[in-house]
Amino acid sequence: MALSKNAGGARRWVDDVLGVATLIGMVVALWLIFIYTPVELVQGAVQKVFYIHLASIWNAYLSFFIVFVASILYLRRPSAAKDRLARAWAEIGVVFTTITLISGAIWGKPIWGTYWSWDPRLTTTLLLWIIYVVYLMLRGFVGDPERGRRYAAIVGIIGFIDVPIVHMSVRWWRTLHPDPIVARAEGPDLPMSMWYTVLYCIVVFTVLALFLVRQRLHIDELRETLLDLRMTAR
Amino acid sequence: MGDSETSGMDPIVAVQGLTKRYGAQTALDQLDLCLDRNERLAVLGPNGAGKTTLIAVLATLVRPSAGTLRVMGYDSAAAPNEVRRHIGVVAHQTYLYEELSARENLQFFGRLHGVQDLEARVETLLKLVDIYPRRHEPIANLSRGMQQRVALARALVHDPDVLLLDEPDTGLDQAHLALLASLVQGRAIPARTVILTTHNLERALELCGRVAVLAQGRLVYQAASAALDRAALHDAYHRLAGAAP
Amino acid sequence: MKLTLQQVLAIVQKDLTVEMRARDLLVLMLTFAVLSLVIFYLALDLWGPVVQRVGPGLLWLTITFAAMLGMGRTFVREYERGTLAGLLLAPIDRGALFIGKLVANLLFLFTMEAVTLPMFALLFGLPVLRPSVLLITALGTLGLAILGTIFSAMAAHSRAREALLPLLLLPTTVPIIIGAVQATSNAISGAADGPPWLGLLIAFDVIFLTLAYLLFEYAIEG
């Protein structure tokens, strides 16, 4: 008991640092996005959403890559911890894929004139979202929890390998159709200040993802402790 | 392969700390078990005691959450197919294809096991389990007792060293219970190591040299049939399982 | 090695014999496929140049959904009747078990297509019986069968049964569906240039055949 309390104390400390870093980092990100970087001439203020959009999709891919690695490790040597890690990252990945889709739509309405277009990246992102939502649903569908974890790991591997192939096929498919886009998003020469802001946002969002995953794992542990207590109380 | 000398020294079946959990439920709890060549063990227990899970884990159908299983010196985690080569299983389900005949079923499983001289082997087994006259009929047309006999033949098709039988007396009539006894005791066929589950104490004593009681995933009582203290067994069974054998 | 081949053949032969006697799977798939073609035609009011444009898509929707229906059944059948455990008791490499099941599924799907393609040609008036379209169909079907075989093994063990299969199969086989539809379109209209769709189909088949072969043991074992 004393040992776990000690470990809990260390974890609390790391979580505090991550939380404070995220908070300060986010405030600075807002300042960079809205005050430091210039307003884009063609697109206007709505271009600001682009920073959050890019940082979110980065987080999504990072998350699903970690799910992929954790899934391989799980199949090689199953452990509840690896499964919890994979599931936590998948949840965070789905959250950030959702943010990517929503921020893309907010940006798309004034720029493309529509919330949704079957742009290759949008289409791939939507499919990515679906694959990992199914991944998260899967455990609930399988009766034996151990089997559910194993199946989730299989989808975590197949899904990740599939994404570049899906993207390739959707891109080739899209080249066949006239593009409804009025103005393309990215000019080739962004000012350096914009690039710095993009990179900064990516770093801050990664810290946010780490913070969220740790909170998620902490909730899992509390839930298990609760279950144990209930079992011993009986 | 150097297994001939190791199998002479090792027990045929060696189980250590075998545990199977389904979520919060523990079906098997730290089970230890050891069987020598041609030893026969009957596992008694009420429904839900973990008998079927035990057979499924021993049959490599269910992976244990913890613990090890070795058959003929082969570890079930490292060399599952070697373990499978040496075990024959009869369970609640017959594992037979309804659309195929008894003969076709045996031939299919024989081919999966790479059995040599399969035709002759299948003929012998069909006669042995007294199903030969109806060997060409689809399994669906046979009664439960006949299907159970084909299932016995199926378990023997690759001449396994170990037989795992989960309530093998299901659906058998009096005449074929005698057949089951002669198979298990190694009179109709060469003797082999047997683990069988039943909730019939008399049958357990008749068929096996050793009796064990499984309750809540643990082996709570073990004794040789000959030296069995019936009162003690009854007591153990009653106390731990909450039901009379 | 010789034993492995014998085991694979035994499984394929067993599945074919069972299906030849039960016949439920093929009848189910075929009825469904023909029904879909008719419903598509009626619902979308297809005539004239529209057929040329959406025909290949409808063909592949029909094939995909009929395939899902059929493949979903193969493992559920083994699982419900308790014969799956019998297969798993055999000392067979789980990859070989996968290949056996995959080949059996492929043979069922090809049989379904042997009726669906001529029906499609007849109803929609598109020349899909050309060798090029047959090759595309074979490659696309292989892709569907690979992921269909491993996912249907997983679906059979789940509470949702066949309902889970589309959720797993449809998003992951998007490249197969896009690739096969575009390649069929090109083959019918005689368009030569464009992205290398056949290459995409082959790449998909090779990558996922390898992956599913390696992962199947985790999908099937208890």
XYZ file of C-alpha atoms in Angstrom:
701
model
C 0.000 0.000 0.000
C 2.793 2.379 0.959
C 4.566 1.609 -2.290
C 1.562 2.354 -4.467
C 0.969 5.579 -2.570
C 4.531 6.568 -3.288
C 4.136 5.741 -6.989
C 0.875 7.687 -6.936
C 2.717 10.679 -5.551
C 5.293 10.559 -8.365
C 2.530 10.257 -10.916
C 0.660 13.182 -9.410
C 3.810 15.248 -9.733
C 4.251 14.376 -13.435
C 0.576 15.056 -14.090
C 0.816 18.448 -12.390
C 3.799 19.420 -14.525
C 2.065 18.222 -17.701
C -1.145 20.017 -16.782
C 0.539 23.324 -16.019
C 2.706 23.013 -19.145
C -0.407 22.408 -21.245
C -2.221 25.350 -19.710
C 0.641 27.818 -20.204
C 1.420 26.343 -23.619
C -2.175 26.792 -24.756
C -2.308 30.441 -23.622
C 0.905 31.125 -25.501
C -0.506 29.259 -28.531
C -3.563 31.526 -28.505
C -1.336 34.565 -28.364
C 0.801 33.244 -31.243
C -2.233 32.356 -33.351
C -4.282 35.483 -32.851
C -1.755 38.229 -32.161
C 1.714 37.214 -33.293
C 0.945 35.802 -36.756
C -0.375 38.154 -39.426
C -3.897 37.778 -40.800
C -3.749 35.870 -44.061
C -4.614 38.252 -46.913
C -6.786 36.018 -49.095
C -8.575 33.931 -46.477
C -8.791 36.388 -43.638
C -9.267 35.482 -39.975
C -10.715 32.034 -40.652
C -7.257 30.846 -41.671
C -6.401 30.907 -37.931
C -8.240 27.613 -37.498
C -5.571 26.027 -39.666
C -3.096 25.932 -36.736
C -5.450 23.940 -34.565
C -6.438 21.808 -37.545
C -2.843 20.806 -38.332
C -1.908 20.181 -34.713
C -5.016 18.001 -34.278
C -4.334 15.780 -37.274
C -0.739 15.429 -36.073
C -2.044 14.222 -32.722
C -4.441 11.841 -34.450
C -1.707 10.179 -36.503
C 0.663 10.091 -33.544
C -2.066 8.410 -31.467
C -2.885 5.804 -34.070
C 0.791 5.048 -34.564
C 1.111 4.407 -30.827
C -2.016 2.217 -30.990
C -0.329 0.276 -33.817
C 2.891 -0.282 -31.864
C 1.068 -1.124 -28.622
C -1.118 -3.596 -30.548
C 1.898 -5.444 -31.955
C 3.481 -5.561 -28.500
C 0.198 -6.753 -27.018
C -0.086 -9.681 -29.413
C 3.524 -10.666 -28.782
C 3.076 -10.576 -25.022
C -0.422 -9.794 -23.809
C -0.781 -7.549 -20.798
C -3.640 -5.428 -19.555
C -1.349 -2.398 -19.367
C -0.507 -2.476 -23.097
C -4.180 -2.814 -23.951
C -5.128 0.093 -21.704
C -2.408 2.193 -23.320
C -3.622 1.342 -26.825
C -7.228 2.075 -25.958
C -6.410 5.358 -24.242
C -4.425 6.565 -27.250
C -7.154 5.412 -29.642
C -9.709 7.452 -27.711
C -7.478 10.512 -27.807
C -6.859 9.860 -31.513
C -10.583 9.744 -32.248
C -11.126 12.962 -30.288
C -8.468 14.768 -32.310
C -9.691 13.286 -35.597
C -13.101 14.711 -34.688
C -11.537 18.109 -33.975
C -9.713 17.874 -37.315
C -12.954 17.178 -39.177
C -14.863 19.957 -37.397
C -12.101 22.558 -37.761
C -11.782 21.570 -41.411
C -15.485 22.123 -41.934
C -15.364 25.533 -40.185
C -12.538 26.515 -42.486
C -14.142 24.971 -45.559
C -17.419 26.889 -45.410
C -16.019 30.383 -46.146
C -13.078 29.185 -48.251
C -14.561 26.337 -50.311
C -18.142 27.514 -49.967
C -19.131 24.200 -48.401
C -18.681 22.456 -45.051
C -17.771 19.212 -46.696
C -15.996 18.310 -49.907
C -14.768 14.917 -51.029
C -11.209 16.137 -50.951
C -8.774 13.186 -50.610
C -7.531 14.318 -47.218
C -11.023 14.889 -45.871
C -12.222 11.551 -47.196
C -9.219 9.722 -45.724
C -9.695 11.481 -42.391
C -13.359 10.486 -42.301
C -12.474 6.839 -42.998
C -9.724 7.023 -40.366
C -12.323 8.266 -37.902
C -14.698 5.400 -38.775
C -12.003 2.706 -38.503
C -10.977 3.816 -35.018
C -14.534 4.311 -33.810
C -15.112 0.667 -34.792
C -11.841 -0.188 -33.004
C -13.222 1.364 -29.815
C -16.600 -0.364 -30.216
C -15.056 -3.783 -30.790
C -14.221 -4.690 -27.176
C -17.839 -4.169 -26.188
C -19.010 -6.577 -28.865
C -16.859 -9.488 -27.696
C -17.926 -11.401 -24.597
C -14.559 -12.595 -23.281
C -12.545 -9.471 -22.340
C -9.229 -11.148 -23.207
C -10.495 -12.001 -26.668
C -11.879 -8.466 -27.060
C -8.437 -6.999 -26.339
C -6.850 -9.380 -28.839
C -9.359 -8.457 -31.555
C -8.871 -4.757 -30.888
C -5.127 -5.269 -31.362
C -5.727 -6.964 -34.734
C -7.825 -4.008 -35.899
C -5.241 -1.607 -34.470
C -2.646 -3.195 -36.773
C -4.748 -3.735 -39.916
C -6.328 -0.279 -39.592
C -3.032 1.534 -39.380
C -1.464 -0.326 -42.321
C -4.628 0.377 -44.300
C -4.609 4.158 -43.888
C -1.870 5.009 -46.429
C -3.434 2.618 -48.955
C -6.831 4.207 -48.410
C -5.283 7.643 -48.854
C -3.518 6.596 -52.054
C -6.695 5.136 -53.538
C -8.801 8.150 -52.584
C -6.219 10.543 -54.040
C -6.100 8.690 -57.350
C -9.872 8.510 -57.347
C -10.165 12.274 -56.755
C -7.858 13.202 -59.666
C -10.550 11.865 -61.955
C -13.110 14.407 -60.858
C -13.253 18.174 -61.308
C -12.265 19.934 -58.115
C -15.015 22.107 -56.620
C -12.466 24.131 -54.731
C -12.431 27.860 -55.456
C -9.185 28.641 -53.719
C -6.568 26.144 -52.536
C -5.665 26.275 -48.892
C -1.932 26.500 -48.755
C 0.095 28.984 -50.661
C 3.622 27.620 -51.009
C 5.260 30.502 -49.180
C 3.847 31.028 -45.742
C 5.663 33.662 -43.696
C 8.133 32.187 -41.225
C 6.036 33.390 -38.292
C 3.207 31.124 -39.455
C 5.500 28.106 -39.675
C 6.868 28.751 -36.193
C 3.322 28.922 -34.884
C 2.395 25.668 -36.635
C 5.390 23.853 -35.132
C 4.708 25.334 -31.725
C 1.073 24.255 -31.833
C 2.086 20.725 -32.757
C 4.377 20.539 -29.720
C 1.745 21.945 -27.345
C -0.940 19.618 -28.691
C 1.364 16.633 -28.209
C 1.821 17.655 -24.571
C -1.965 17.997 -24.287
C -2.395 14.483 -25.727
C 0.118 13.086 -23.228
C -1.702 14.824 -20.400
C -5.078 13.486 -21.551
C -3.784 9.918 -22.012
C -2.322 9.934 -18.507
C -5.623 11.140 -17.099
C -7.416 8.422 -19.061
C -5.092 5.717 -17.711
C -5.569 7.116 -14.215
C -9.348 6.760 -14.578
C -8.844 3.152 -15.694
C -6.797 2.440 -12.590
C -9.363 4.045 -10.302
C -12.082 1.981 -11.933
C -10.102 -1.197 -11.369
C -9.409 -0.306 -7.752
C -13.125 0.283 -7.322
C -13.902 -3.119 -8.841
C -11.373 -4.793 -6.525
C -12.852 -3.048 -3.510
C -16.331 -4.150 -4.521
C -15.105 -7.737 -4.921
C -13.457 -7.790 -1.485
C -16.453 -6.099 0.115
C -18.689 -8.953 -0.971
C 13.758 -35.403 -31.794
C 14.957 -36.133 -28.285
C 11.500 -36.502 -26.861
C 11.659 -40.279 -26.431
C 14.046 -40.076 -23.518
C 12.388 -37.054 -21.918
C 8.920 -38.567 -22.160
C 10.153 -41.570 -20.219
C 11.062 -39.349 -17.289
C 8.497 -36.558 -17.450
C 4.922 -37.083 -16.457
C 2.634 -37.392 -19.487
C 0.501 -34.461 -18.370
C 1.988 -31.808 -16.100
C -0.040 -28.792 -15.071
C 1.304 -26.048 -12.852
C -0.487 -23.060 -11.391
C -3.092 -23.191 -14.131
C -5.427 -20.198 -13.870
C -8.151 -18.997 -16.184
C -9.996 -15.775 -15.559
C -12.904 -14.412 -17.550
C -12.882 -10.761 -16.594
C -13.517 -10.683 -12.861
C -14.574 -14.370 -12.791
C -11.978 -17.004 -11.974
C -12.855 -20.301 -13.659
C -9.635 -22.112 -12.759
C -7.588 -21.099 -9.773
C -3.922 -22.101 -9.410
C -4.498 -25.677 -10.455
C -1.710 -28.296 -10.204
C -2.020 -31.703 -11.762
C 0.321 -34.516 -12.723
C -0.433 -37.735 -14.595
C 1.934 -40.599 -15.372
C 1.695 -42.879 -18.372
C -1.628 -44.744 -18.562
C -2.884 -43.131 -15.403
C -6.608 -42.347 -15.389
C -8.080 -39.428 -13.477
C -11.765 -38.651 -13.022
C -12.615 -35.061 -12.188
C -15.860 -34.718 -10.296
C -17.641 -31.478 -9.742
C -20.982 -29.745 -9.917
C -21.974 -27.634 -12.902
C -20.003 -24.418 -12.970
C -17.092 -25.875 -11.028
C -14.779 -25.345 -13.998
C -14.714 -28.876 -15.444
C -15.392 -27.786 -19.007
C -12.919 -24.918 -18.757
C -10.327 -27.354 -17.423
C -10.793 -29.691 -20.392
C -10.763 -26.736 -22.820
C -7.495 -25.405 -21.387
C -5.903 -28.880 -21.381
C -7.069 -29.273 -24.999
C -5.284 -25.976 -25.923
C -8.630 -24.520 -26.974
C -8.524 -21.856 -24.283
C -5.358 -20.036 -23.329
C -4.705 -20.006 -19.597
C -4.419 -16.593 -17.943
C -1.473 -17.970 -15.972
C 0.337 -21.227 -15.364
C 1.787 -23.883 -17.624
C 0.616 -27.062 -19.285
C 3.019 -29.700 -20.568
C 1.975 -32.802 -22.461
C 4.626 -35.446 -23.220
C 7.193 -32.822 -22.282
C 5.876 -30.263 -24.778
C 4.876 -26.865 -23.480
C 1.425 -25.819 -24.683
C 2.427 -22.196 -25.110
C 5.663 -22.875 -26.994
C 4.647 -25.941 -29.043
C 0.841 -26.095 -29.107
C 0.742 -28.245 -32.245
C 2.967 -30.885 -30.617
C 0.560 -30.985 -27.686
C -2.386 -31.282 -30.083
C -0.720 -34.220 -31.832
C -0.795 -36.160 -28.577
C -4.268 -35.422 -27.280
C -7.711 -36.636 -28.293
C -10.752 -34.741 -27.071
C -14.422 -35.551 -26.574
C -16.506 -32.602 -25.391
C -20.144 -31.586 -25.089
C -20.114 -30.672 -28.740
C -19.329 -33.576 -31.014
C -17.116 -31.483 -33.381
C -18.763 -33.414 -36.226
C -20.113 -31.974 -39.483
C -23.815 -32.768 -39.775
C -23.773 -32.915 -43.557
C -20.908 -35.414 -43.691
C -21.158 -39.097 -42.870
C -19.363 -40.724 -39.957
C -16.771 -42.071 -42.373
C -16.218 -38.695 -44.061
C -15.906 -36.968 -40.708
C -13.265 -39.421 -39.517
C -11.423 -39.153 -42.815
C -11.420 -35.358 -42.632
C -10.011 -35.258 -39.113
C -7.578 -38.041 -39.974
C -6.245 -35.976 -42.862
C -5.910 -32.929 -40.617
C -3.797 -35.066 -38.292
C -1.772 -36.574 -41.112
C -2.749 -40.113 -40.136
C -0.942 -42.842 -42.096
C -2.969 -45.624 -43.694
C -6.144 -43.657 -43.033
C -8.657 -45.928 -44.812
C -7.852 -48.924 -42.623
C -7.735 -46.827 -39.474
C -11.187 -45.346 -40.171
C -12.666 -48.807 -40.898
C -11.286 -50.171 -37.635
C -12.624 -47.275 -35.595
C -16.070 -47.402 -37.193
C -16.306 -51.057 -36.239
C -14.876 -50.424 -32.793
C -17.561 -47.881 -31.858
C -20.255 -50.024 -33.422
C -21.323 -47.528 -36.076
C -20.031 -49.396 -39.128
C -23.406 -50.351 -40.652
C -24.457 -46.684 -40.705
C -21.102 -45.223 -41.696
C -22.411 -43.623 -44.903
C -25.306 -41.753 -43.344
C -25.037 -38.027 -42.616
C -24.333 -37.351 -38.943
C -27.588 -35.378 -38.744
C -29.514 -38.647 -39.204
C -27.853 -40.362 -36.241
C -29.144 -40.313 -32.670
C -27.296 -38.385 -29.956
C -25.809 -41.607 -28.604
C -24.523 -42.659 -32.028
C -23.061 -39.198 -32.595
C -21.326 -39.493 -29.239
C -19.755 -42.780 -30.367
C -18.546 -41.201 -33.606
C -17.129 -38.384 -31.480
C -15.208 -41.011 -29.492
C -13.846 -42.485 -32.713
C -12.944 -38.985 -33.880
C -10.917 -38.410 -30.726
C -9.038 -41.667 -31.329
C -8.360 -41.241 -35.042
C -4.738 -40.118 -34.592
C -4.057 -42.631 -31.803
C -3.365 -39.989 -29.130
C -1.411 -40.724 -25.978
C -3.796 -38.659 -23.872
C -7.582 -38.702 -23.902
C -9.532 -35.736 -22.537
C -13.174 -36.612 -22.068
C -15.741 -34.064 -20.905
C -18.716 -36.082 -19.643
C -18.235 -38.787 -22.259
C -21.203 -40.806 -20.985
C -23.650 -38.225 -22.389
C -26.411 -39.963 -24.357
C -24.845 -43.424 -24.220
C -27.078 -46.412 -23.486
C -26.118 -49.281 -21.147
C -24.415 -51.391 -23.830
C -22.312 -48.499 -25.043
C -21.383 -47.402 -21.562
C -19.577 -50.738 -21.430
C -17.899 -49.848 -24.712
C -16.831 -46.507 -23.245
C -15.401 -48.318 -20.221
C -13.432 -50.731 -22.406
C -12.012 -47.814 -24.435
C -11.110 -45.739 -21.390
C -9.608 -48.646 -19.478
C -7.563 -49.738 -22.465
C -9.150 -53.136 -23.002
C -10.587 -52.589 -26.504
C -7.607 -50.476 -27.535
C -4.119 -49.976 -26.070
C -4.150 -48.213 -22.724
C -3.480 -44.498 -22.545
C -3.539 -41.576 -20.157
C -7.073 -40.352 -19.510
C -8.616 -37.321 -17.860
C -12.380 -37.402 -17.768
C -15.017 -35.291 -16.093
C -18.290 -36.605 -14.797
C -20.776 -35.930 -12.065
C -21.400 -39.606 -11.554
C -19.250 -40.872 -8.669
C -19.873 -44.570 -9.414
C -18.737 -44.095 -13.006
C -15.683 -42.192 -11.860
C -14.703 -45.043 -9.518
C -15.403 -47.651 -12.172
C -13.393 -46.013 -14.933
C -10.480 -44.326 -13.239
C -7.706 -45.153 -10.845
C -7.768 -41.683 -9.333
C -10.582 -39.341 -8.406
C -10.444 -35.605 -7.825
C -13.077 -33.053 -6.885
C -13.110 -29.669 -8.620
C -14.945 -26.862 -6.893
C -14.748 -23.161 -7.665
C -11.810 -23.734 -9.942
C -9.694 -25.606 -7.397
C -8.921 -29.293 -6.928
C -10.141 -29.715 -3.397
C -9.840 -33.472 -2.949
C -7.710 -36.143 -4.601
C -7.430 -39.854 -3.845
C -6.787 -43.196 -5.476
C -10.055 -44.985 -6.250
C -8.977 -48.104 -4.374
C -8.136 -46.250 -1.188
C -11.032 -43.874 -1.445
C -12.714 -42.812 1.751
C -16.236 -42.403 0.479
C -17.398 -40.521 3.504
C -14.533 -38.077 3.183
C -15.171 -37.565 -0.515
C -18.851 -37.106 0.072
C -18.120 -34.696 2.831
C -15.622 -32.708 0.763
C -17.948 -32.598 -2.182
C -20.879 -31.584 -0.053
C -19.045 -28.962 1.898
C -17.193 -27.348 -0.975
C -19.555 -27.768 -3.840
C -22.792 -27.555 -1.964
C -24.290 -30.566 -3.735
C -24.253 -34.309 -3.394
C -22.349 -36.349 -6.008
C 5.223 -29.036 -45.684
C 3.498 -31.923 -47.438
C 1.266 -32.364 -44.419
C 0.376 -28.653 -44.450
C -0.736 -28.834 -48.075
C -2.754 -31.944 -47.301
C -4.404 -30.133 -44.384
C -5.272 -27.100 -46.522
C -6.761 -29.349 -49.205
C -8.709 -31.310 -46.596
C -10.302 -28.103 -45.283
C -11.166 -26.817 -48.760
C -12.640 -30.155 -49.781
C -14.596 -30.427 -46.532
C -16.068 -26.919 -46.936
C -17.055 -27.635 -50.539
C -18.670 -30.980 -49.660
C -20.594 -29.453 -46.752
C -21.768 -26.598 -48.963
C -22.693 -28.931 -51.814
C -25.001 -30.810 -49.433
C -26.343 -27.857 -47.427
C -26.359 -25.391 -50.334
C -27.666 -22.611 -48.091
C -24.663 -20.331 -48.503
C -24.541 -20.177 -52.282
C -28.305 -19.926 -52.623
C -28.290 -17.088 -50.100
C -25.487 -15.191 -51.848
C -26.866 -15.673 -55.346
C -30.415 -14.693 -54.482
C -29.118 -11.644 -52.706
C -26.844 -10.637 -55.593
C -29.546 -10.928 -58.255
C -32.035 -9.167 -55.996
C -29.601 -6.268 -55.432
C -29.059 -5.811 -59.156
C -32.796 -5.610 -59.755
C -33.388 -3.252 -56.815
C -30.524 -0.980 -57.877
C -31.882 -0.793 -61.387
C -35.371 0.057 -60.194
C -34.388 2.455 -57.395
C -31.916 4.422 -59.499
C -34.024 4.377 -62.662
C -31.034 3.389 -64.744
C -31.002 3.958 -68.465
C -28.861 5.492 -71.152
C -25.438 6.959 -70.334
C -26.074 6.770 -66.577
C -25.637 2.994 -66.717
C -22.200 3.396 -68.241
C -21.182 5.732 -65.421
C -22.622 4.046 -62.306
C -22.780 0.440 -63.554
C -19.325 -0.638 -62.318
C -20.050 0.873 -58.905
C -23.305 -1.044 -58.615
C -21.630 -4.254 -59.706
C -19.034 -3.916 -56.952
C -21.565 -2.923 -54.327
C -23.498 -6.058 -55.224
C -20.398 -8.247 -55.076
C -19.206 -6.705 -51.796
C -22.517 -7.082 -49.998
C -23.179 -10.598 -51.300
C -19.624 -11.568 -50.323
C -20.112 -10.192 -46.828
C -23.314 -12.133 -46.426
C -21.678 -15.374 -47.529
C -18.379 -15.058 -45.691
C -20.172 -14.035 -42.512
C -22.028 -17.335 -42.605
C -19.010 -19.633 -43.093
C -17.502 -19.040 -39.657
C -20.789 -18.525 -37.867
C -21.772 -21.953 -39.173
C -18.620 -23.569 -37.793
C -18.961 -21.662 -34.550
C -22.655 -22.347 -33.939
C -22.325 -26.051 -34.591
C -19.229 -26.288 -32.469
C -17.070 -27.649 -35.270
C -14.614 -24.757 -35.067
C -13.121 -26.242 -31.899
C -12.648 -29.509 -33.792
C -10.572 -27.680 -36.395
C -8.550 -25.933 -33.716
C -7.765 -29.251 -32.016
C -5.903 -30.389 -35.110
C -2.134 -29.853 -35.151
C -2.444 -27.414 -38.018
C -0.525 -24.196 -38.400
C -3.066 -21.376 -37.976
C -1.756 -19.725 -41.130
C -2.553 -22.917 -43.059
C -6.020 -22.943 -41.513
C -6.417 -19.375 -42.794
C -5.332 -20.350 -46.309
C -7.777 -23.274 -46.331
C -10.670 -21.074 -45.240
C -9.614 -18.323 -47.661
C -9.502 -20.701 -50.646
C -12.918 -22.125 -49.740
C -14.376 -18.614 -49.410
C -12.798 -17.602 -52.730
C -14.328 -20.598 -54.497
C -17.767 -19.685 -53.100
C -17.372 -16.065 -54.162
C -16.165 -16.990 -57.656
C -19.176 -19.267 -58.040
C -21.451 -16.409 -56.989
C -19.731 -14.115 -59.499
C -19.967 -16.688 -62.268
C -23.715 -16.069 -62.127
C -23.737 -12.412 -61.077
C -21.465 -11.130 -63.863
C -23.505 -12.582 -66.766
C -26.689 -11.407 -65.023
C -25.200 -7.945 -64.770
C -24.151 -7.984 -68.427
C -27.664 -9.026 -69.381
C -29.590 -6.569 -67.190
C -27.329 -3.549 -67.556
C -26.022 -4.174 -71.065
C -22.386 -3.586 -70.098
C -19.628 -5.842 -71.471
C -18.231 -7.191 -68.188
C -17.364 -10.647 -69.477
C -14.070 -9.456 -70.973
C -10.844 -11.085 -69.717
C -9.647 -7.742 -68.323
C -12.780 -7.374 -66.183
C -12.505 -10.997 -65.065
C -8.925 -10.373 -63.922
C -10.003 -7.249 -62.025
C -12.859 -9.207 -60.467
C -10.505 -11.972 -59.372
C -8.047 -9.536 -57.766
C -10.769 -7.480 -56.105
C -12.539 -10.574 -54.816
C -9.260 -11.873 -53.386
C -8.858 -8.629 -51.427
C -12.410 -8.863 -50.088
C -11.938 -12.536 -49.209
C -8.648 -11.952 -47.351
C -10.001 -9.370 -44.922
C -13.436 -11.028 -45.012
C -11.993 -14.336 -43.812
C -10.133 -12.926 -40.816
C -12.867 -10.439 -39.870
C -15.650 -13.011 -40.156
C -13.697 -15.308 -37.829
C -13.677 -12.427 -35.335
C -17.322 -11.536 -35.951
C -18.393 -15.146 -35.316
C -16.975 -14.889 -31.780
C -18.709 -11.617 -31.025
C -22.157 -10.913 -29.708
C -23.079 -8.928 -32.799
C -22.251 -11.866 -35.117
C -22.721 -10.908 -38.764
C -23.495 -7.279 -37.887
C -19.877 -6.688 -36.930
C -18.467 -7.830 -40.276
C -19.605 -4.813 -42.378
C -18.303 -2.415 -39.724
C -14.845 -3.986 -39.972
C -14.782 -4.845 -43.664
C -16.296 -1.826 -45.397
C -13.972 0.945 -44.176
C -10.833 -1.162 -44.570
C -11.636 -2.414 -48.085
C -12.271 1.062 -49.501
C -9.124 0.759 -51.680
C -10.458 -2.504 -53.147
C -13.842 -0.989 -53.895
C -12.432 2.202 -55.429
C -9.729 0.316 -57.340
C -12.035 -2.361 -58.702
C -14.754 0.108 -59.715
C -12.326 2.421 -61.522
C -10.485 -0.429 -63.217
C -13.770 -1.993 -64.337
C -14.916 1.397 -65.623
C -11.722 1.800 -67.619
C -11.889 -1.726 -68.978
C -15.466 -1.227 -70.174
C -14.917 2.189 -71.738
C -11.504 1.227 -73.120
C -9.716 4.110 -71.355
C -6.052 3.204 -71.186
C -4.443 5.921 -69.077
C -5.113 6.891 -65.506
C -3.798 5.678 -62.178
C -2.493 2.068 -62.007
C -5.567 0.545 -60.394
C -4.498 -3.033 -61.024
C -1.242 -2.298 -59.222
C -3.234 -0.951 -56.285
C -5.350 -4.117 -56.141
C -2.279 -6.356 -56.297
C -0.468 -4.328 -53.622
C -3.532 -4.490 -51.359
C -3.837 -8.260 -51.866
C -0.159 -8.937 -51.160
C 0.043 -6.696 -48.076
C -3.108 -7.980 -46.446
C -2.551 -11.613 -47.397
C 0.728 -11.450 -45.477
C -0.787 -9.565 -42.566
C -3.906 -11.734 -42.254
C -1.807 -14.904 -42.522
C 0.260 -13.728 -39.562
C -2.639 -12.381 -37.493
C -5.159 -15.168 -38.071
C -4.046 -17.221 -35.080
C -5.000 -14.334 -32.780
C -8.404 -14.063 -34.451
C -9.277 -17.735 -34.223
C -7.856 -19.051 -30.981
C -9.667 -19.175 -27.667
